[in-house]
Coordinates of C-alpha atoms in Angstrom, one line a residue:
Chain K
X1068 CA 39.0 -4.4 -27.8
X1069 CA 37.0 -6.7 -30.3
X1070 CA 39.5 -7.4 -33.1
X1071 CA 38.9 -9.3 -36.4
X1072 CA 41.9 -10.1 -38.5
X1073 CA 41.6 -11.3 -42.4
X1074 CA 44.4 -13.1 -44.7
X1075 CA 45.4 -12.9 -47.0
X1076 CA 44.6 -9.0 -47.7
X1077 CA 44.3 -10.4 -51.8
X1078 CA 44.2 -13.2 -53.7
X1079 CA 44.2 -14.3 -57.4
X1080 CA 43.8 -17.8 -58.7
X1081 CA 42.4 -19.4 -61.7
X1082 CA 39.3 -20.4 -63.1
X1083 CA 38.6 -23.8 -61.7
X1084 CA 40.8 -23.5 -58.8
X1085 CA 40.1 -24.3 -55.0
X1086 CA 41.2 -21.4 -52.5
X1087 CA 41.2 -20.8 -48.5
X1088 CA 40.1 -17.7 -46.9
X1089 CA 41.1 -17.1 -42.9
X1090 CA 39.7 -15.4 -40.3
X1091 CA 41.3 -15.2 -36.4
X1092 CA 39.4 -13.1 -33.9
X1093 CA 39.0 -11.8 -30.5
X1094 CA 35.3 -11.4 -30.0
X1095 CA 33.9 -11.4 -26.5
X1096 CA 31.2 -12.5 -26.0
X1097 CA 31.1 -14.7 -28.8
X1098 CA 27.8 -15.2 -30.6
X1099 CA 28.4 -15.7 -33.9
X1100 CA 30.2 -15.8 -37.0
X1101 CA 29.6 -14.9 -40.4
X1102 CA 31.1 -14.7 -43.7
X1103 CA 30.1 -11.9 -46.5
X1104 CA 30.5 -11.4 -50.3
X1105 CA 30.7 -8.1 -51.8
X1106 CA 30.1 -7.8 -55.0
X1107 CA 32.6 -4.0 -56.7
X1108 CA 30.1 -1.8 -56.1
X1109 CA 27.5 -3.5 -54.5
X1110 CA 26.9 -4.0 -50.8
X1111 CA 27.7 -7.4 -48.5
X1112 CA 25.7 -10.3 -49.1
X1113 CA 25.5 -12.8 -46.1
X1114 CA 27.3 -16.8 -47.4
X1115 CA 27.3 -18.6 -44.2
X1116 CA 26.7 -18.4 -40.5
X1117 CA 28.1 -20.4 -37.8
X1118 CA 27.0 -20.3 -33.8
X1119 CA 29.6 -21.1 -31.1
X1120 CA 28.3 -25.2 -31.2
X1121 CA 28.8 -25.3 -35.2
X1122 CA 32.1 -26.0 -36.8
X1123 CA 31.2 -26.5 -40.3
X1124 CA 28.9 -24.7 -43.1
X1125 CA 28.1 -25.4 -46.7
X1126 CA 26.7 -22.9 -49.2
X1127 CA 27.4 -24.2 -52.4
X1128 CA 30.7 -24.2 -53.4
X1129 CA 31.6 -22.4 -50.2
X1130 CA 32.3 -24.1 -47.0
X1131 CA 32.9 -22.1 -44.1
X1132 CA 35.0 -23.8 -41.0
X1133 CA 34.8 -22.3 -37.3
X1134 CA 37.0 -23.3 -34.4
X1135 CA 35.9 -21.6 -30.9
X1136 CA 39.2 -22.8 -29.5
X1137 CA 41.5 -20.9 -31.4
X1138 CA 39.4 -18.6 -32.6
X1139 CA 39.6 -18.9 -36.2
X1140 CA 37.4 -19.7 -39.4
X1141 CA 37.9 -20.3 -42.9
X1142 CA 36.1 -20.1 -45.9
X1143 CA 37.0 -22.6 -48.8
X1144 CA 36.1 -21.7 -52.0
X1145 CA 36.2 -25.1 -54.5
X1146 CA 36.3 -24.8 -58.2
X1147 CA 36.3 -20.7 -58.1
X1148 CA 34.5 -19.1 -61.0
X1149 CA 34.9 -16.3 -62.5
X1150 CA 31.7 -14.8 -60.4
X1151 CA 33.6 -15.3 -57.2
X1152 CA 35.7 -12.5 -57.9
X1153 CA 35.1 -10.1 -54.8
X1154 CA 35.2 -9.1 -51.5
X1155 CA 35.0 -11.6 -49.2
X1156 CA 33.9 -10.1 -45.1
X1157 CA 34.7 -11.7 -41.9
X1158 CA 31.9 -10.7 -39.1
X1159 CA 32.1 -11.5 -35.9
X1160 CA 29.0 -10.9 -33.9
X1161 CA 29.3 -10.3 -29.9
X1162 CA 26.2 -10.5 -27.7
X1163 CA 25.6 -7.9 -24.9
X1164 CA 22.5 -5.9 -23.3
X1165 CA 19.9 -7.7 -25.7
X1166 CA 21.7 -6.5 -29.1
X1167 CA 24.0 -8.1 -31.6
X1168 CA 27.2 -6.1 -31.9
X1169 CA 29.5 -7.4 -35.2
X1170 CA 33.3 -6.4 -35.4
X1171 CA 34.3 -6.5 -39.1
X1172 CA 37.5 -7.5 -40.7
X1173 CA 39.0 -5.5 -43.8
X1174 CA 37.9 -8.3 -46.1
X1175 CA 40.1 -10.7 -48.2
X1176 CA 39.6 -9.3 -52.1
X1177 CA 39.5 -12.3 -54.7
X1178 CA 40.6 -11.4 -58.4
X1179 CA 39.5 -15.2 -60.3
X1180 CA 41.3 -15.4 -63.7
X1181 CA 40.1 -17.2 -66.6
Chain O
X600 CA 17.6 -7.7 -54.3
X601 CA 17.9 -7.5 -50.7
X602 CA 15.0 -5.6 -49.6
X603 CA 17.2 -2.8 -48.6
X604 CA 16.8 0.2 -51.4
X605 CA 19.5 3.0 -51.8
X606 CA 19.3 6.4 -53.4
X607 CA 21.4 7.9 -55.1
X608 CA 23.9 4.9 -56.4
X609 CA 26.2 7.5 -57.4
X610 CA 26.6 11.0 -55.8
X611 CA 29.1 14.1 -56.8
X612 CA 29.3 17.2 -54.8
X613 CA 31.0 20.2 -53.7
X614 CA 32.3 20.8 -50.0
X615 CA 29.4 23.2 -49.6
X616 CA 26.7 21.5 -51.0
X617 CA 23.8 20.2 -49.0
X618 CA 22.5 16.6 -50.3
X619 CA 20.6 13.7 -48.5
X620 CA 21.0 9.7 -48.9
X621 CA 18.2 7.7 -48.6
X622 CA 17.7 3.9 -47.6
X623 CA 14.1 2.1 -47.4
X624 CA 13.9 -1.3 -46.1
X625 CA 10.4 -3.6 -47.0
X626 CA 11.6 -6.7 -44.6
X627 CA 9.2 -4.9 -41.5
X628 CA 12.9 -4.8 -39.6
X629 CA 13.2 -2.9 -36.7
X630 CA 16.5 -1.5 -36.9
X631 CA 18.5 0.5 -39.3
X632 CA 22.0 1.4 -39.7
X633 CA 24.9 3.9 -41.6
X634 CA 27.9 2.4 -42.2
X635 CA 31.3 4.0 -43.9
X636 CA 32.9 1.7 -45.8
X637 CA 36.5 3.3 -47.3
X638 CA 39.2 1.5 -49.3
X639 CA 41.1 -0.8 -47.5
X640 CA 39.8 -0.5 -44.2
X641 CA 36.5 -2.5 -42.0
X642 CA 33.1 -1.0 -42.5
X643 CA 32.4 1.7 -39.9
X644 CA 29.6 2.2 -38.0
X645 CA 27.9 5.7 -37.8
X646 CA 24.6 5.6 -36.5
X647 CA 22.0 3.2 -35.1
X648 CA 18.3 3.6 -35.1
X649 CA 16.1 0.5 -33.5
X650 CA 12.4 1.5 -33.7
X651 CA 13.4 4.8 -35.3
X652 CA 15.4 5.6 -32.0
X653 CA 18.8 6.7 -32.4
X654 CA 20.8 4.4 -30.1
X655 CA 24.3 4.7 -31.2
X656 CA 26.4 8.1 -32.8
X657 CA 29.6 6.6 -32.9
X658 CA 31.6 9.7 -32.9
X659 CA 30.6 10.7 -35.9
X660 CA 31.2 14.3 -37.3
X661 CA 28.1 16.7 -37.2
X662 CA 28.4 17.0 -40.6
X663 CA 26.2 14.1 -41.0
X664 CA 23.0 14.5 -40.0
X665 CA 20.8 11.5 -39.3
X666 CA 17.2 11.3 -39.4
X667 CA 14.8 8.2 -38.8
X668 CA 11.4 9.2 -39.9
X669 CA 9.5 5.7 -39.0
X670 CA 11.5 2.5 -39.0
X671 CA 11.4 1.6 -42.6
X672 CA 13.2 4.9 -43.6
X673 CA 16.5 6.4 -43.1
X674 CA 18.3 9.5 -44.6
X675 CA 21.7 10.8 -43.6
X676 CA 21.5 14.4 -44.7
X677 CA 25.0 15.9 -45.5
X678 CA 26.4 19.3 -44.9
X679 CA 30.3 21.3 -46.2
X680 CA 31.7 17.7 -46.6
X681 CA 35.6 17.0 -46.6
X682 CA 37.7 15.6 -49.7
X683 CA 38.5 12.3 -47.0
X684 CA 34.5 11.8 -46.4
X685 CA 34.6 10.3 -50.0
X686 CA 33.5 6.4 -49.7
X687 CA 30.4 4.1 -50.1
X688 CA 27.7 4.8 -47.9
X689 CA 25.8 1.3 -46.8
X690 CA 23.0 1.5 -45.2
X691 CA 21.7 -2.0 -43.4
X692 CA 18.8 -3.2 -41.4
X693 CA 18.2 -6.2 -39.0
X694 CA 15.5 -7.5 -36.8
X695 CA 16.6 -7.0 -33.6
X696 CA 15.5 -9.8 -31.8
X697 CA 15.9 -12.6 -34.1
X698 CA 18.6 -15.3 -33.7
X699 CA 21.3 -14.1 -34.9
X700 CA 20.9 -10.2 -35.7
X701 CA 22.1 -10.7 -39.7
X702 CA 22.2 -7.8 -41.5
X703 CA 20.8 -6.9 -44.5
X704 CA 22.4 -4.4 -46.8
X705 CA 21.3 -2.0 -49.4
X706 CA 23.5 -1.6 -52.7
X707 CA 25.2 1.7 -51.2
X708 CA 25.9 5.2 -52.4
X709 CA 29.3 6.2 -54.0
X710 CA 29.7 9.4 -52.9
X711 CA 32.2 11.7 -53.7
X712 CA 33.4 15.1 -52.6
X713 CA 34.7 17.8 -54.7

């Protein structure tokens, strides 16, 4: 069964502070991988995606890392904001009989403090 | 903005009302999607519809009612909801054969059951 697993569930930092997001999986087969905000009350906006071949992606102030090997990504946030407060998605994207087919994580929520 | 339009933002009703959510997308995608999104848990598909086709039900309750009029429109018509049916209601679309099948999500409706 296609399995993505986020930590930390919640996370709160300060102003100005760097944090790391992670993301293991068991996806198969592996397409891609792709890292969401959500806004309270709003709905996911896509940050980064990374394909199988890729193991590194800037947005920003948001750098997403993938290994295919272990199967797991992270998502550095670097001198957090008070705007980066939110959700933050893991999707994993399989590949199978001409469709894309994500598997979501629960989503790490980030509470930035002035 | 996303290009993926909501309405209602905000719904209240009673366990036997009968109300509708709508989505409209204006990115000419050729799929649409419901997803269930409750506290603390992954976003849950419902229903898929790629050219205004349903291709997935994923054991959802009858008590949602799809319907795909043409395949910029989607309502999911609801009918003597339950007290745990209570969550936000994204709705998403993607182009199915593009590179990497991101999807784009409307702001969602917060509904609520009585």
């Amino acid at each position: 069964k296609n399995q993505v697993e986020q930590s930390p569930q919640s996370l709160i930092i300060l102003e100005g502070k760097n944090c790391t997001l992670q993301c293991n999986y068991t996806v198969s087969p592996f397409s891609n991988l792709r890292w969401y905000k959500q806004d309270t009350g709003r709905g996911p906006v896509s940050l980064t995606i990374m394909t199988f071949s890729e193991n590194t992606k800037s947005n920003g102030r948001y750098t997403a890392t993938l290994d295919a090997d272990t199967k797991q990504s992270s998502l550095h946030i670097t001198a957090s904001q008070l705007s980066d407060s939110a959700s933050y998605i893991c999707v994993v994207s399989a590949y199978s009989g001409g469709s894309y087919i994500p598997t979501f994580g629960r989503g790490t929520s980030l509470i930035v403090h002035p | 903005e996303t290009g993926v339009t909501q309405t209602p933002r905000h719904l209240v009703m009673g366990m036997t009302n009968k109300k509708s959510l709508k989505c409209e997308q204006h990115l000419g995608h050729n799929a649409m999607y419901w997803y269930k999104q409750s506290a603390k848990k992954p976003l849950e598909l419902m229903f898929v519809y790629n050219f205004k086709e349903q291709t997935e039900n994923n054991s959802v309750p009858s008590r949602f009612s799809p319907e795909c009029p043409n395949s910029s429109h989607l309502f999911l018509h609801l009918h003597t909801l339950q007290p745990e049916d209570s969550a936000l209601y994204l709705c998403a679309s993607s182009q199915r054969d593009s590179n990497t099948g991101e999807l784009f999500f409307g702001e969602g409706s917060r509904l609520t059951v009585l």
